[in-house]
mmCIF file of C-alpha atoms in Angstrom:
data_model
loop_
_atom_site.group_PDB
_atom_site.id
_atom_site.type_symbol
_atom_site.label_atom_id
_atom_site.label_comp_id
_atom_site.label_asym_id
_atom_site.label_seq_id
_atom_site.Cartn_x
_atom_site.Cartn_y
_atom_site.Cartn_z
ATOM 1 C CA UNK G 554 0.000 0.000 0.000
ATOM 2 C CA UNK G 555 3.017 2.306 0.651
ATOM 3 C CA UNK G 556 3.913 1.948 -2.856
ATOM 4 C CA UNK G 557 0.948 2.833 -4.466
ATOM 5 C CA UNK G 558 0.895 5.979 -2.629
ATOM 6 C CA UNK G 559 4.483 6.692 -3.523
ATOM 7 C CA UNK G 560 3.154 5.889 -7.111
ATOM 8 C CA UNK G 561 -0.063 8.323 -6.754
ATOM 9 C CA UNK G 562 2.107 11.098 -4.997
ATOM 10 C CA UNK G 563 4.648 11.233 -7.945
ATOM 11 C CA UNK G 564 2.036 10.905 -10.488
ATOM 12 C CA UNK G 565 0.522 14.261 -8.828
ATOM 13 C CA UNK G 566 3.355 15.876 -8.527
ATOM 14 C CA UNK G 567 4.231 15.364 -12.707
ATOM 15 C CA UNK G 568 0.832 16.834 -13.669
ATOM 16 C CA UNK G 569 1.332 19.654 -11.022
ATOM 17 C CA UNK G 570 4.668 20.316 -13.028
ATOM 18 C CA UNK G 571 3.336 19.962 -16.521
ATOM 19 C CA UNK G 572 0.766 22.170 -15.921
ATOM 20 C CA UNK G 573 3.035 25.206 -14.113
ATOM 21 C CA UNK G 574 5.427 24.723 -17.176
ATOM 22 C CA UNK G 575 2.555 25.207 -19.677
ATOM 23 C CA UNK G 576 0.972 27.933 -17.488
ATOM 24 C CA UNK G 577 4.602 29.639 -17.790
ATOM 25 C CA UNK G 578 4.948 29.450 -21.276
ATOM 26 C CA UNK G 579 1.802 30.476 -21.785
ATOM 27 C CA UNK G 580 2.570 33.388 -19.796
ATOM 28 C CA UNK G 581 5.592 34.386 -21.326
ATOM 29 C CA UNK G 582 4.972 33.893 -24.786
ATOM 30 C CA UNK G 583 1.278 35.666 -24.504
ATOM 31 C CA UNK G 584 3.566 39.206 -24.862
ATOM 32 C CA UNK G 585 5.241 37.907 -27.780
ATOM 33 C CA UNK G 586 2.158 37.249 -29.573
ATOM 34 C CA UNK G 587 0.611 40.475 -28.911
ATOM 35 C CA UNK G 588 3.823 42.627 -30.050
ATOM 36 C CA UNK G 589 3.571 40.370 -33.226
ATOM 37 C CA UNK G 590 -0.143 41.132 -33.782
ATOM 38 C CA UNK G 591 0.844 44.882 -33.338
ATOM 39 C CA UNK G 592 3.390 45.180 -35.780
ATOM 40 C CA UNK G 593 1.339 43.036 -38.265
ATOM 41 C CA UNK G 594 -1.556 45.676 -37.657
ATOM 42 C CA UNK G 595 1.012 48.727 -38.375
ATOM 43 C CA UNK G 596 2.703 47.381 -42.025
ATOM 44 C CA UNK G 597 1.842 50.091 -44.850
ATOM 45 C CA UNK G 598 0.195 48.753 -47.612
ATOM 46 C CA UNK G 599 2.643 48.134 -50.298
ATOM 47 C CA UNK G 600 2.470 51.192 -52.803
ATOM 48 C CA UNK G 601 2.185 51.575 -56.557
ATOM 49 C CA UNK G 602 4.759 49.924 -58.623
ATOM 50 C CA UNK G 603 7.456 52.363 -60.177
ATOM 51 C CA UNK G 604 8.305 51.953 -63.855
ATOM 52 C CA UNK G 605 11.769 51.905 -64.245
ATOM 53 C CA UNK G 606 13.617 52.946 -67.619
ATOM 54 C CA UNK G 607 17.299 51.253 -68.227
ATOM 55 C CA UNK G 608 20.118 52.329 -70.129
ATOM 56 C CA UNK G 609 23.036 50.372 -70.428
ATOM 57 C CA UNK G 610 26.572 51.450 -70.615
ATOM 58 C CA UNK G 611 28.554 48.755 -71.940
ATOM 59 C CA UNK G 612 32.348 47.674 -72.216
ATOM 60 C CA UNK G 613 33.550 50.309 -69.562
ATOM 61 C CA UNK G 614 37.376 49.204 -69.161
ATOM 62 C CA UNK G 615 39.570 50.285 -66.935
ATOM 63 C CA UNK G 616 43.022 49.803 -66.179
ATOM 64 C CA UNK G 617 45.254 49.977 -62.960
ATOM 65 C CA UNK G 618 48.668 49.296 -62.064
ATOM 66 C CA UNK G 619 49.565 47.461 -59.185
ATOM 67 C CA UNK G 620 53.740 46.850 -58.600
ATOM 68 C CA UNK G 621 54.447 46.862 -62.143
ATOM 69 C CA UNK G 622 51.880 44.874 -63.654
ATOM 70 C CA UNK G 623 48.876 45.705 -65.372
ATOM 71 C CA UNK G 624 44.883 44.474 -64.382
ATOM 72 C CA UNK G 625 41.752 45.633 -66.730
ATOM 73 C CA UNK G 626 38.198 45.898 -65.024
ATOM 74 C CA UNK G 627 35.185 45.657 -67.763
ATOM 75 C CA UNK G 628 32.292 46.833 -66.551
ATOM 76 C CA UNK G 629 28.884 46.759 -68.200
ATOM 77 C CA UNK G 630 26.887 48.969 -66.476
ATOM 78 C CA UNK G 631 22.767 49.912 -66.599
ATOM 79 C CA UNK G 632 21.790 53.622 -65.360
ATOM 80 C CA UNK G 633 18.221 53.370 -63.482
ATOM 81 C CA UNK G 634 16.192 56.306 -64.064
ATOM 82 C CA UNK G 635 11.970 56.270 -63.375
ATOM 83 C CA UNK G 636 9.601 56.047 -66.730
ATOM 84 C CA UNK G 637 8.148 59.533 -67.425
ATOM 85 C CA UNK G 638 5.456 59.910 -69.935
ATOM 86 C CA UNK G 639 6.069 63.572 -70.382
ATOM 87 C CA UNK G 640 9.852 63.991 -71.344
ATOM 88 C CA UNK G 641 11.779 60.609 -72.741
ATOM 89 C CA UNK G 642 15.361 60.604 -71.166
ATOM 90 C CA UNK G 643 17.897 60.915 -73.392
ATOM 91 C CA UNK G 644 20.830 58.786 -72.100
ATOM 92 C CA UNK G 645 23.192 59.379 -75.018
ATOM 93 C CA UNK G 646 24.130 62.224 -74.600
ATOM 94 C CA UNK G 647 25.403 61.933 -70.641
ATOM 95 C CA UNK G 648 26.975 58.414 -71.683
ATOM 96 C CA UNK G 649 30.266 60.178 -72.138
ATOM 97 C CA UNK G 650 29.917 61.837 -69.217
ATOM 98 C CA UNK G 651 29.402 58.532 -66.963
ATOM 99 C CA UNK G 652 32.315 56.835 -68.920
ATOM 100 C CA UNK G 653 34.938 59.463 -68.152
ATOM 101 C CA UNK G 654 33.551 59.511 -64.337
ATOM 102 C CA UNK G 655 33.433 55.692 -63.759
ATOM 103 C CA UNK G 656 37.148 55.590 -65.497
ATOM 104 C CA UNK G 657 38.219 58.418 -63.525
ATOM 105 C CA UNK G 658 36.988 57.581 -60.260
ATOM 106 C CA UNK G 659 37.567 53.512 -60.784
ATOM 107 C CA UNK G 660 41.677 54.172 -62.247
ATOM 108 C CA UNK G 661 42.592 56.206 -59.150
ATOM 109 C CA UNK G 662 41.812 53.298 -56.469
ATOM 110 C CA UNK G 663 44.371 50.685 -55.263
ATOM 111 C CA UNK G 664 43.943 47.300 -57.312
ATOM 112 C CA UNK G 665 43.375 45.499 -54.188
ATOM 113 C CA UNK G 666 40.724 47.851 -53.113
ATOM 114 C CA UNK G 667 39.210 47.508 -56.391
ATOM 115 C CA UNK G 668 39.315 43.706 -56.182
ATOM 116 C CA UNK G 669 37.970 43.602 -52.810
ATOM 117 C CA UNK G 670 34.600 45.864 -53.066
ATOM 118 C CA UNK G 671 31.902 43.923 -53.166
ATOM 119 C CA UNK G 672 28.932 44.594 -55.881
ATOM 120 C CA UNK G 673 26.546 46.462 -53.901
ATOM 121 C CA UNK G 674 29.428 48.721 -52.636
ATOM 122 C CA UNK G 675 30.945 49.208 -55.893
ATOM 123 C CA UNK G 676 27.589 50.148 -56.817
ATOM 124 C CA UNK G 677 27.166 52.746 -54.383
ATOM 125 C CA UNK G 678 30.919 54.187 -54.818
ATOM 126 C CA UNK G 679 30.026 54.667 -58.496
ATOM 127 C CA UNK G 680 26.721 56.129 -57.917
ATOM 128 C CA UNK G 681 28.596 58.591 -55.558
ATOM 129 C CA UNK G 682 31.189 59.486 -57.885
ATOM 130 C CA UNK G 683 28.937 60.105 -60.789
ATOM 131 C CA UNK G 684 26.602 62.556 -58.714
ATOM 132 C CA UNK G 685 29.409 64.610 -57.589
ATOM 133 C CA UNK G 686 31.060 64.910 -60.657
ATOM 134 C CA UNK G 687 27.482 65.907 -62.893
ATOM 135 C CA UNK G 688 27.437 68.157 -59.509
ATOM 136 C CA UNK G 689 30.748 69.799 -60.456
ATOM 137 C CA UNK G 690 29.692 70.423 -64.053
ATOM 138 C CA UNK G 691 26.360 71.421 -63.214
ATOM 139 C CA UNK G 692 24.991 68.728 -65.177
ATOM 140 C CA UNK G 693 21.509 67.674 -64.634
ATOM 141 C CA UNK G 694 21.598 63.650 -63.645
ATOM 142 C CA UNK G 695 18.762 62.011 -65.258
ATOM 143 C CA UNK G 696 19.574 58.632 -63.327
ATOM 144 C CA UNK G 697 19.188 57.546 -59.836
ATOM 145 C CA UNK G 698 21.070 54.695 -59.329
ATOM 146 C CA UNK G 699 23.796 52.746 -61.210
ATOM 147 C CA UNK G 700 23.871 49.163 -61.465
ATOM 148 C CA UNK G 701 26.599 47.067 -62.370
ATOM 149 C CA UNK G 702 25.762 44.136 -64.894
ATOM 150 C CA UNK G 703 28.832 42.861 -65.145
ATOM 151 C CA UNK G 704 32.419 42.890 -63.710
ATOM 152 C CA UNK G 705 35.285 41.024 -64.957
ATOM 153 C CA UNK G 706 39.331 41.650 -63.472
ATOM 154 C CA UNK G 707 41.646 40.520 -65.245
#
């Protein structure tokens, strides 16, 4: 008989400790949820597409010495600028313009720099360097980002 009431007492005392660990996580994760309802509540609708017009910029080649040898960069590039209805963009004309700024800028930076940017930061170097120099010649930039298509070192 004292067995069976060791058996019963244990059995108690397991339900009595499943129950306070599902009453705790209860507890705890009841904030969670609400925080997540909260921020689900305050997302902005998603707003009209932008249409996007490309130009591309192709065969951009650069070269930089690095302790007496050589390396070429080809870059195609694409200039991003938005669609407008009213007044087409007329990316001929400021494609000499971005050449001599990419070569510029690009031909003045260590080779191992240039090797070691990464896309998205090459992207945004160029994009910098472009701005500043329509900037300088007080050149209107009909672009607003510059992507890079393709990169090759050599």
């Amino acid at each position: 008989m004292k067995t069976s009431r060791l058996v019963l007492l244990m059995l108690l005392l397991n339900v009595l400790t499943l129950a306070a660990g599902v009453g705790i996580s209860y507890w705890l994760f009841k904030p969670a949820a609400g925080a997540l309802a909260s921020t689900e509540a305050s997302v902005p609708e998603p707003a009209e597409p932008v249409a996007y017009e490309f130009f591309p910029v192709p065969k951009v080649i650069v070269s930089v010495r690095d302790e007496g040898r050589e390396h070429y960069f080809v870059l195609d590039l694409a200039l991003q600028a938005e669609a407008s209805e009213d007044e087409p963009v007329n990316f001929a004309q400021v494609e000499p313009l971005v050449r001599n700024s990419v070569v510029a800028y690009l031909s003045g930076l260590p080779f191992a720099e240039l090797r070691g940017l990464q896309i998205g930061e090459l992207q945004v170097r160029l994009e910098n360097a472009l701005f500043a120099d329509f900037a300088s010649k007080n050149a209107a930039v009909p672009f607003k980002h510059v992507l890079v298509n393709k990169l090759i070192v050599q």
